[in-house]
Coordinates of C-alpha atoms and ligand atoms in Angstrom, one line a residue:
M1 CA -13.7 20.6 19.7
S2 CA -11.9 21.1 23.0
A3 CA -10.2 24.3 24.0
S4 CA -6.6 24.2 25.1
G5 CA -5.1 27.4 26.3
G6 CA -7.8 29.3 24.4
R7 CA -6.9 27.5 21.1
K8 CA -9.3 25.0 19.5
L9 CA -7.8 21.6 18.8
A10 CA -9.0 19.5 15.9
H11 CA -10.7 16.1 16.6
V12 CA -10.3 13.8 13.6
A13 CA -11.8 10.3 13.2
L14 CA -10.1 7.7 10.9
L15 CA -11.7 4.7 9.3
P16 CA -9.4 2.3 7.5
S17 CA -10.3 -0.4 5.0
A18 CA -9.3 -4.1 5.0
G19 CA -5.8 -5.5 4.8
M20 CA -2.4 -4.4 6.1
G21 CA -1.7 -2.4 3.0
H22 CA -4.6 -0.2 3.9
L23 CA -4.4 -0.3 7.7
T24 CA -0.7 0.5 8.0
P25 CA -0.9 4.0 6.4
F26 CA -3.9 4.8 8.6
L27 CA -2.0 3.9 11.7
R28 CA 1.0 5.9 10.6
L29 CA -1.2 8.9 9.8
A30 CA -2.9 8.6 13.2
A31 CA 0.6 8.6 14.9
L32 CA 1.6 11.6 12.9
L33 CA -1.6 13.5 13.9
V34 CA -1.3 12.9 17.6
A35 CA 2.3 14.1 17.4
R36 CA 0.9 17.4 16.2
N37 CA -1.7 17.7 19.0
V38 CA -4.7 16.5 17.0
Q39 CA -7.2 14.4 18.9
V40 CA -7.7 11.2 17.1
T41 CA -10.4 8.6 17.2
F42 CA -9.5 5.4 15.4
I43 CA -12.5 3.4 14.2
T44 CA -11.6 -0.3 13.8
P45 CA -13.9 -2.5 11.7
H46 CA -14.4 -5.7 13.7
P47 CA -13.5 -8.5 13.1
T48 CA -10.4 -8.1 10.9
V49 CA -9.6 -10.5 8.0
S50 CA -6.1 -11.4 9.2
L51 CA -4.5 -12.1 12.5
T52 CA -1.7 -9.6 11.5
E53 CA -4.2 -6.8 11.4
S54 CA -5.6 -7.5 14.9
Q55 CA -2.1 -7.9 16.3
A56 CA -1.0 -4.6 14.7
L57 CA -4.0 -2.9 16.2
S58 CA -3.3 -4.2 19.7
T59 CA 0.3 -3.1 19.6
F60 CA -0.7 0.3 18.3
F61 CA -3.3 1.1 20.9
A62 CA -1.0 0.0 23.7
S63 CA 1.7 2.4 22.3
F64 CA -0.8 5.3 21.9
P65 CA -3.1 5.4 24.9
Q66 CA -4.1 9.0 23.9
I67 CA -5.8 7.6 20.7
K68 CA -9.4 6.6 21.3
Q69 CA -10.4 3.3 19.7
K70 CA -14.0 2.8 18.6
Q71 CA -14.9 -0.7 17.4
F72 CA -17.2 -0.8 14.5
H73 CA -19.0 -4.2 14.6
L74 CA -19.6 -5.5 11.1
L75 CA -22.8 -7.2 10.0
P76 CA -22.3 -10.6 8.3
V77 CA -22.8 -10.5 4.6
E78 CA -22.9 -13.0 1.7
K79 CA -19.4 -13.5 0.1
N80 CA -19.3 -12.3 -3.5
S81 CA -15.6 -12.2 -4.3
F82 CA -13.0 -15.0 -4.1
D83 CA -10.7 -12.5 -2.4
P84 CA -11.3 -12.3 1.4
F85 CA -10.0 -8.7 1.5
F86 CA -12.4 -7.6 -1.2
N87 CA -15.3 -9.4 0.6
H88 CA -14.4 -7.5 3.8
I89 CA -14.5 -4.2 2.0
E90 CA -18.0 -5.1 0.9
L91 CA -18.8 -6.0 4.5
I92 CA -17.6 -2.7 5.8
K93 CA -19.5 -0.8 3.2
S94 CA -22.8 -2.7 3.8
S95 CA -22.5 -2.1 7.6
S96 CA -21.9 1.7 7.0
H97 CA -25.5 2.6 8.1
L98 CA -24.3 1.8 11.7
L99 CA -21.7 4.6 11.5
P100 CA -24.0 7.7 12.2
P101 CA -24.8 6.8 15.8
L102 CA -21.2 5.9 16.4
L103 CA -20.1 9.3 15.0
S104 CA -22.7 11.4 16.8
A105 CA -21.7 9.8 20.2
L106 CA -18.1 11.0 19.8
T107 CA -17.0 13.9 22.0
P108 CA -15.8 16.5 21.4
S109 CA -17.6 16.7 18.0
L110 CA -15.5 15.9 15.0
S111 CA -13.6 18.5 12.9
A112 CA -12.9 16.0 10.0
F113 CA -13.3 12.4 9.0
I114 CA -10.7 10.5 7.0
T115 CA -11.5 7.2 5.2
D116 CA -10.0 4.9 2.6
M117 CA -10.7 5.4 -1.1
T118 CA -12.2 1.8 -1.1
L119 CA -15.0 2.9 1.3
A120 CA -15.7 6.3 -0.3
S121 CA -19.1 5.5 -1.9
A122 CA -20.5 4.2 1.4
V123 CA -19.0 6.7 3.8
I124 CA -19.0 10.0 2.1
P125 CA -22.8 10.3 1.9
I126 CA -23.0 9.7 5.6
T127 CA -20.5 12.5 6.4
Q128 CA -22.2 14.8 3.8
A129 CA -25.5 14.3 5.6
I130 CA -24.1 15.7 8.8
S131 CA -22.0 18.4 7.1
L132 CA -18.7 16.9 8.4
P133 CA -15.6 17.6 6.3
N134 CA -14.6 14.3 4.8
Y135 CA -11.2 13.4 3.5
V136 CA -9.9 10.3 1.6
L137 CA -6.6 8.8 2.3
F138 CA -5.5 7.3 -1.0
T139 CA -3.2 4.4 -0.1
S140 CA -1.7 3.9 -3.6
S141 CA 0.4 6.1 -5.9
A142 CA -0.7 9.5 -7.3
K143 CA -0.3 7.9 -10.8
M144 CA -2.8 5.2 -9.8
M145 CA -5.0 8.0 -8.6
T146 CA -5.1 9.5 -12.1
L147 CA -6.5 6.2 -13.3
F148 CA -8.9 5.9 -10.4
L149 CA -10.3 9.4 -10.8
S150 CA -10.8 9.1 -14.6
Y151 CA -12.0 5.6 -14.6
P152 CA -15.8 6.3 -14.9
T153 CA -15.2 8.6 -17.9
L154 CA -12.8 6.1 -19.5
A155 CA -15.2 3.2 -19.0
G156 CA -18.0 5.3 -20.4
S157 CA -16.0 6.1 -23.6
R158 CA -15.0 2.5 -24.1
V159 CA -11.3 3.4 -24.3
L160 CA -10.6 0.7 -21.8
D161 CA -12.3 -2.0 -23.8
D162 CA -10.3 -5.2 -24.3
L163 CA -11.4 -5.2 -27.9
E164 CA -10.2 -1.8 -28.8
E165 CA -7.3 -1.8 -31.3
T166 CA -5.0 0.5 -29.3
D167 CA -2.8 -0.7 -26.5
V168 CA -2.6 2.5 -24.7
I169 CA -5.2 4.6 -22.8
K170 CA -5.4 8.4 -22.8
I171 CA -6.4 10.2 -19.7
R172 CA -7.2 13.7 -20.8
N173 CA -4.0 15.7 -21.0
L174 CA -1.8 13.0 -19.5
E175 CA 0.9 11.0 -21.1
L176 CA -0.5 7.8 -22.7
M177 CA -0.6 4.9 -20.3
P178 CA 0.1 1.4 -21.8
K179 CA -2.8 -0.9 -21.1
S180 CA -0.3 -3.5 -20.0
L181 CA 0.1 -1.4 -16.8
V182 CA -3.6 -1.3 -16.0
P183 CA -4.9 -3.8 -13.4
P184 CA -6.4 -6.5 -15.7
P185 CA -9.9 -6.5 -14.0
L186 CA -10.3 -2.9 -15.0
L187 CA -10.0 -3.9 -18.7
Q188 CA -12.4 -6.8 -18.5
K189 CA -15.8 -6.6 -20.1
S190 CA -17.4 -8.7 -17.5
D191 CA -18.3 -7.3 -14.1
N192 CA -15.9 -7.7 -11.3
F193 CA -15.2 -6.3 -7.8
L194 CA -12.4 -3.9 -8.8
K195 CA -14.3 -2.4 -11.7
K196 CA -17.5 -1.9 -9.6
S197 CA -15.5 -0.4 -6.9
F198 CA -13.7 2.0 -9.2
M199 CA -17.0 3.1 -10.8
E200 CA -18.7 3.7 -7.4
D201 CA -15.9 5.1 -5.3
S202 CA -14.2 7.4 -7.8
G203 CA -17.2 9.6 -8.2
K204 CA -17.7 10.0 -4.5
V205 CA -14.0 10.7 -3.9
T206 CA -14.4 13.7 -6.2
E207 CA -17.1 15.0 -3.8
S208 CA -14.8 14.8 -0.8
S209 CA -13.2 17.8 1.0
G210 CA -9.8 16.6 -0.1
I211 CA -7.5 13.7 -0.9
L212 CA -4.5 12.8 1.2
V213 CA -2.0 10.6 -0.6
N214 CA 1.0 8.7 0.7
T215 CA 3.6 10.0 -1.7
F216 CA 5.8 13.0 -2.0
V217 CA 6.1 15.8 -4.5
S218 CA 9.6 15.0 -5.9
F219 CA 8.7 11.3 -6.3
E220 CA 5.5 11.9 -8.3
F221 CA 5.8 15.5 -9.4
E222 CA 4.0 15.1 -12.7
S223 CA 1.0 13.1 -11.5
L224 CA 0.4 15.3 -8.5
G225 CA 0.8 18.5 -10.6
K226 CA -1.5 17.3 -13.4
I227 CA -4.3 16.3 -10.9
N228 CA -4.1 19.6 -9.0
D229 CA -3.9 21.6 -12.2
G230 CA -7.2 20.1 -13.4
E231 CA -5.7 18.1 -16.2
V232 CA -7.3 14.8 -15.0
L233 CA -10.7 16.2 -13.8
E234 CA -11.9 19.7 -14.3
R235 CA -12.5 20.4 -10.7
P236 CA -10.7 17.9 -8.5
P237 CA -10.7 18.0 -4.7
A238 CA -7.4 19.3 -3.4
V239 CA -4.9 16.5 -3.5
V240 CA -2.3 16.8 -0.7
A241 CA 0.8 14.6 -0.7
I242 CA 1.8 13.8 2.9
G243 CA 4.2 10.9 2.4
P244 CA 6.2 8.9 2.9
L245 CA 4.1 8.3 6.1
P246 CA 6.9 7.5 8.5
P247 CA 6.9 4.3 10.5
Y248 CA 6.1 4.8 14.2
A249 CA 8.4 3.6 16.9
S250 CA 6.4 0.4 17.9
E251 CA 6.5 -0.9 14.4
K252 CA 9.9 -2.1 15.2
S253 CA 9.8 -5.5 16.9
R254 CA 13.0 -5.0 18.7
L255 CA 13.8 -8.7 18.1
Q256 CA 17.4 -9.5 17.6
L257 CA 18.1 -9.8 13.9
A258 CA 21.2 -11.8 14.7
W259 CA 21.7 -13.3 11.3
L260 CA 21.4 -9.9 9.6
D261 CA 23.7 -8.3 12.2
D262 CA 26.5 -10.6 11.0
Q263 CA 26.2 -9.7 7.3
P264 CA 28.3 -7.0 5.5
A265 CA 26.7 -3.6 4.9
G266 CA 24.4 -3.5 1.9
S267 CA 25.0 -7.2 1.0
V268 CA 21.5 -8.7 1.7
L269 CA 18.5 -8.8 -0.7
Y270 CA 15.2 -8.7 1.1
V271 CA 12.5 -10.7 -0.7
S272 CA 8.8 -10.1 0.0
F273 CA 5.5 -9.9 -1.9
G274 CA 3.6 -8.0 0.7
S275 CA 0.8 -9.0 3.0
R276 CA -1.6 -10.7 0.7
T277 CA 0.2 -12.1 -2.4
A278 CA 1.0 -15.8 -2.5
L279 CA 3.1 -17.0 -5.4
A280 CA 2.2 -20.4 -7.0
R281 CA 4.1 -23.3 -5.6
D282 CA 6.3 -23.9 -8.7
Q283 CA 7.1 -20.2 -8.9
I284 CA 8.1 -20.2 -5.2
R285 CA 10.5 -23.0 -5.9
E286 CA 12.0 -21.3 -9.0
L287 CA 12.5 -18.2 -6.9
G288 CA 14.4 -20.4 -4.3
V289 CA 16.7 -21.7 -7.1
G290 CA 17.2 -18.2 -8.3
L291 CA 18.1 -16.9 -4.9
I292 CA 20.7 -19.6 -4.4
T293 CA 22.1 -19.3 -7.9
S294 CA 22.5 -15.5 -7.6
G295 CA 25.2 -15.9 -5.0
S296 CA 23.6 -13.0 -3.0
R297 CA 22.8 -13.2 0.6
F298 CA 19.0 -12.9 1.2
V299 CA 16.1 -12.7 3.7
W300 CA 13.1 -14.3 2.1
V301 CA 9.6 -14.1 3.4
V302 CA 7.6 -16.9 1.8
K303 CA 3.8 -16.5 1.6
N304 CA 1.8 -19.6 0.8
N305 CA -1.7 -18.4 1.4
I306 CA -3.5 -15.1 1.0
V307 CA -4.8 -15.0 4.6
D308 CA -2.4 -15.9 7.4
K309 CA -5.2 -17.6 9.5
E310 CA -5.7 -20.2 6.7
D311 CA -2.0 -21.1 6.3
S312 CA -1.1 -24.3 8.2
Q313 CA 1.7 -25.7 6.1
E314 CA 5.2 -25.9 7.3
L315 CA 7.9 -24.1 5.3
E316 CA 9.7 -27.3 4.3
E317 CA 6.5 -28.7 2.8
V318 CA 6.2 -25.6 0.6
I319 CA 9.9 -25.3 -0.4
G320 CA 10.9 -29.0 -0.4
H321 CA 13.6 -30.6 1.8
E322 CA 16.5 -30.4 -0.6
L323 CA 16.0 -26.8 -1.6
M324 CA 15.4 -25.9 2.0
E325 CA 18.8 -27.2 3.0
R326 CA 20.6 -25.3 0.2
I327 CA 18.8 -22.1 1.1
N328 CA 19.7 -22.4 4.8
E329 CA 23.4 -22.2 3.8
K330 CA 22.9 -18.9 2.0
G331 CA 20.2 -16.9 3.6
L332 CA 17.3 -16.6 6.0
I333 CA 13.9 -17.9 5.1
V334 CA 10.7 -17.4 7.1
K335 CA 7.1 -18.1 6.5
S336 CA 5.6 -15.7 9.0
W337 CA 4.9 -12.0 9.3
V338 CA 8.1 -10.1 9.7
H339 CA 8.4 -6.4 10.7
Q340 CA 9.5 -5.1 7.3
E341 CA 10.6 -1.9 9.1
D342 CA 13.2 -3.9 11.0
I343 CA 14.6 -5.3 7.8
L344 CA 14.6 -2.3 5.5
S345 CA 16.2 -0.2 8.2
H346 CA 19.0 -2.7 8.8
P347 CA 22.4 -1.6 7.3
A348 CA 23.0 -5.1 5.9
V349 CA 20.1 -4.8 3.5
G350 CA 21.0 -3.4 0.1
G351 CA 18.2 -4.5 -2.1
F352 CA 14.5 -5.4 -2.1
L353 CA 12.8 -7.9 -4.5
S354 CA 9.3 -6.5 -4.2
H355 CA 5.8 -6.8 -5.7
C356 CA 5.7 -3.0 -5.5
G357 CA 2.6 -2.7 -3.2
W358 CA 2.6 1.1 -2.7
N359 CA 3.5 0.9 1.0
S360 CA 6.6 -1.2 0.2
V361 CA 7.6 1.3 -2.4
M362 CA 7.4 4.2 0.0
E363 CA 9.2 2.2 2.7
A364 CA 12.1 1.4 0.2
A365 CA 12.3 5.1 -0.7
W366 CA 12.3 6.0 3.1
H367 CA 15.2 3.7 3.7
G368 CA 17.0 4.3 0.4
V369 CA 16.9 0.6 -0.6
R370 CA 17.0 -0.2 -4.3
I371 CA 14.1 -2.3 -5.7
L372 CA 14.1 -5.2 -8.1
A373 CA 10.4 -5.0 -9.1
W374 CA 8.3 -8.0 -9.7
P375 CA 4.7 -6.8 -9.7
Q376 CA 2.0 -9.4 -9.5
N377 CA -1.4 -7.8 -9.7
G378 CA -3.6 -4.8 -9.0
D379 CA -1.8 -1.4 -8.9
Q380 CA 1.6 -3.0 -8.8
K381 CA 2.7 -2.5 -12.5
V382 CA 1.7 1.2 -12.3
N383 CA 3.9 1.4 -9.2
A384 CA 6.8 -0.5 -10.7
D385 CA 6.8 1.8 -13.6
I386 CA 7.2 4.8 -11.2
V387 CA 10.0 3.0 -9.4
E388 CA 11.9 2.4 -12.6
R389 CA 11.4 5.9 -14.0
I390 CA 12.5 7.7 -10.8
G391 CA 15.6 5.5 -10.6
L392 CA 14.7 3.6 -7.4
G393 CA 14.9 0.3 -9.1
T394 CA 14.7 -2.0 -12.1
W395 CA 11.8 -4.0 -13.5
V396 CA 11.8 -7.0 -15.9
R397 CA 8.6 -6.2 -17.8
S398 CA 8.6 -9.5 -19.6
W399 CA 7.8 -11.4 -16.4
G400 CA 4.2 -10.4 -16.7
W401 CA 1.4 -10.6 -14.2
S402 CA 1.1 -13.3 -11.6
G403 CA 0.6 -16.7 -13.2
E404 CA 1.1 -15.6 -16.8
M405 CA 4.3 -17.5 -17.0
L406 CA 6.8 -19.4 -14.9
V407 CA 9.9 -17.3 -14.5
N408 CA 12.9 -19.6 -14.2
G409 CA 15.5 -19.6 -11.5
A410 CA 18.4 -18.9 -13.9
E411 CA 16.8 -15.7 -15.1
I412 CA 15.8 -14.6 -11.6
A413 CA 19.4 -15.1 -10.5
E414 CA 20.8 -13.0 -13.4
R415 CA 18.4 -10.1 -12.6
I416 CA 19.3 -10.3 -8.9
R417 CA 23.0 -10.1 -9.7
A418 CA 22.5 -7.2 -12.0
C419 CA 20.4 -5.3 -9.4
M420 CA 22.6 -5.9 -6.4
G421 CA 25.7 -5.1 -8.5
N422 CA 24.3 -1.8 -9.8
E423 CA 26.3 0.9 -8.1
S424 CA 24.5 3.8 -9.7
L425 CA 21.1 2.4 -8.6
R426 CA 22.5 2.2 -5.1
I427 CA 23.5 5.8 -5.1
Q428 CA 20.2 6.9 -6.7
A429 CA 18.3 5.1 -4.0
L430 CA 20.2 7.0 -1.3
G431 CA 19.4 10.3 -3.1
I432 CA 15.7 9.4 -3.0
K433 CA 16.0 8.6 0.7
E434 CA 17.3 12.2 1.2
D435 CA 14.4 13.6 -0.8
A436 CA 11.9 11.5 1.1
R437 CA 13.3 12.7 4.5
K438 CA 13.3 16.3 3.2
A439 CA 9.6 16.1 2.2
V440 CA 8.4 15.2 5.7
G441 CA 11.0 17.2 7.5
F442 CA 10.3 20.7 8.8
G443 CA 9.2 22.9 6.0
G444 CA 9.2 20.1 3.4
S445 CA 6.4 19.6 0.9
S446 CA 4.6 16.9 2.8
D447 CA 5.1 18.6 6.1
K448 CA 3.6 21.8 4.8
G449 CA 0.6 20.0 3.2
L450 CA -0.3 18.3 6.5
T451 CA 0.3 21.5 8.5
E452 CA -2.1 23.3 6.3
L453 CA -4.8 20.6 6.7
I454 CA -4.5 20.6 10.4
G455 CA -4.7 24.4 10.5
M456 CA -8.0 24.1 8.6
W457 CA -9.3 21.4 10.9
N458 CA -8.4 23.5 14.0
Q459 CA -10.7 26.2 12.6
F460 CA -13.7 24.0 12.1
Ligands
UDP1 N1 4.6 -6.1 5.7 C1 5.3 -6.5 6.8 N2 5.7 -7.7 6.9 C2 5.4 -8.7 6.0 C3 4.7 -8.3 4.9 C4 4.3 -7.0 4.7 O1 5.6 -5.6 7.6 O2 5.8 -9.9 6.2 C5 4.1 -4.7 5.6 C6 4.8 -3.8 4.6 O3 5.9 -3.2 5.3 C7 3.8 -2.8 4.2 C8 2.5 -3.6 4.2 O4 2.7 -4.7 5.1 O5 3.7 -1.8 5.1 C9 2.1 -4.2 2.9 O6 1.6 -3.2 2.1 P1 2.0 -3.1 0.5 O7 1.2 -1.9 0.0 O8 3.4 -3.1 0.3 O9 1.5 -4.4 -0.1 P2 0.1 -5.3 0.0 O10 0.3 -6.2 1.1 O11 -1.1 -4.3 0.2 O12 0.0 -6.0 -1.3
UDP2 N1 -8.7 -0.5 -4.9 C1 -9.8 0.4 -4.9 N2 -11.0 -0.1 -4.5 C2 -11.2 -1.3 -4.0 C3 -10.1 -2.2 -4.0 C4 -8.9 -1.8 -4.5 O1 -9.6 1.5 -5.2 O2 -12.3 -1.6 -3.6 C5 -7.4 -0.1 -5.3 C6 -6.2 -0.6 -4.5 O3 -5.9 0.1 -3.4 C7 -5.2 -0.4 -5.6 C8 -5.9 -1.0 -6.8 O4 -7.2 -0.7 -6.6 O5 -4.8 0.9 -5.8 C9 -5.6 -2.4 -7.0 O6 -6.0 -3.1 -5.9 P1 -5.3 -4.5 -5.4 O7 -6.0 -5.6 -6.0 O8 -3.8 -4.4 -5.6 O9 -5.7 -4.5 -3.8 P2 -5.0 -3.8 -2.5 O10 -4.0 -4.8 -2.0 O11 -4.4 -2.5 -2.9 O12 -6.2 -3.6 -1.7

């Protein structure tokens, strides 16, 4: 720790996991910490899976010269999963024995270490061995955390089993959770990456010094309360809601959004399924038909491949010539990374057709943009359920998981019209925006949570 005017300042190291959904909240947290005079070392697993991640890192370090970057060179490993991001998580974990020399070389010595829940089982033992306070940043919802923390117990008691009669699961004193919300791999009998990861990481997360979560109290009051009251685990680590993690200035591209600038306030639907979800080709085309038929204006980000580096097809090849021409009359369509922050903060944008990745949910709340939820996989149905219950959006549950059915254009159009025309939803979303801003504003619940943590780190 360094002394500044006689006061000790905390030095915190952050280690993110793979994919923009995990990197972005770490970058935002780092920006928030330096703004509060914490010294930050940001450890970057190298190489990254996507081009977008490496570009985001370059822009970030150029904007925050006071943040120290430490590259963590990963060892090559055999690929076990079909998912390149999951493979990368394995790669980071299996290279973790290289972390101790990297950490001990840091000066001043660290006050705390923050890593992603997906890396907990590999990283927490390392920090425990050197008695370094270790925190986990949980990048999904608190509701998802209830499932994550209780998963080893649930799996042990067979309540998750596919063959069980009941279609709900019971997490101790929590409300029953329909199995239809649970990420399908967690219900499978056969081994898979997500199951293994939940089994290994959950137990280690409970040994951490605390869990930070990108949510806010009024948004997830019940889940946060139940975890901290010991209703999920008997003795949980302290769970501190610090969200929504606000976007930092250089996340804005400052590109001219000329087309958006010309649209009436609140009239445009933004359509995106996040950084790593590609819809099937026939579903992409039905979505195109739905957007045109809805009569709404739209900005549509088409994703044709999980990893950007592997996507060489032109947009017109994906969409088809005729559909492409019709789309160009009504909206803006792109097949590249966009700065979601630019779009959600634009006054013309009034709705978000979203897969409900947790960052997207928090960003919609931050900007008060109503959501039409179309979860595809993973934690997204749990998140969509939260969105619907809190009144930030609507969700057509019958659309199922990705690939379960082909949702036709006419139905998509009808749901878009209903969402964009829903005045009470628009007003509710604006109320949620106010709550989100209050939570991170001076004296708000998330502000207080982070201030207390930093106070503790300053003492260490
Ligand atoms: N994002 C973006 N531009 C895109 C796609 C995604 O800026 O074209 C950002 C989005 O704002 C969010 C993150 O990437 O911060 C995606 O995280 P999320 O949890 O929403 O979904 P995931 O990509 O992990 O499924
Ligand atoms: N997850 C996890 N451990 C892993 C991989 C994923 O805890 O090794 C979490 C993930 O962050 C989310 C849920 O499991 O809460 C479902 O993961 P998904 O397939 O959506 O991947 P993500 O895009 O969130 O990494």
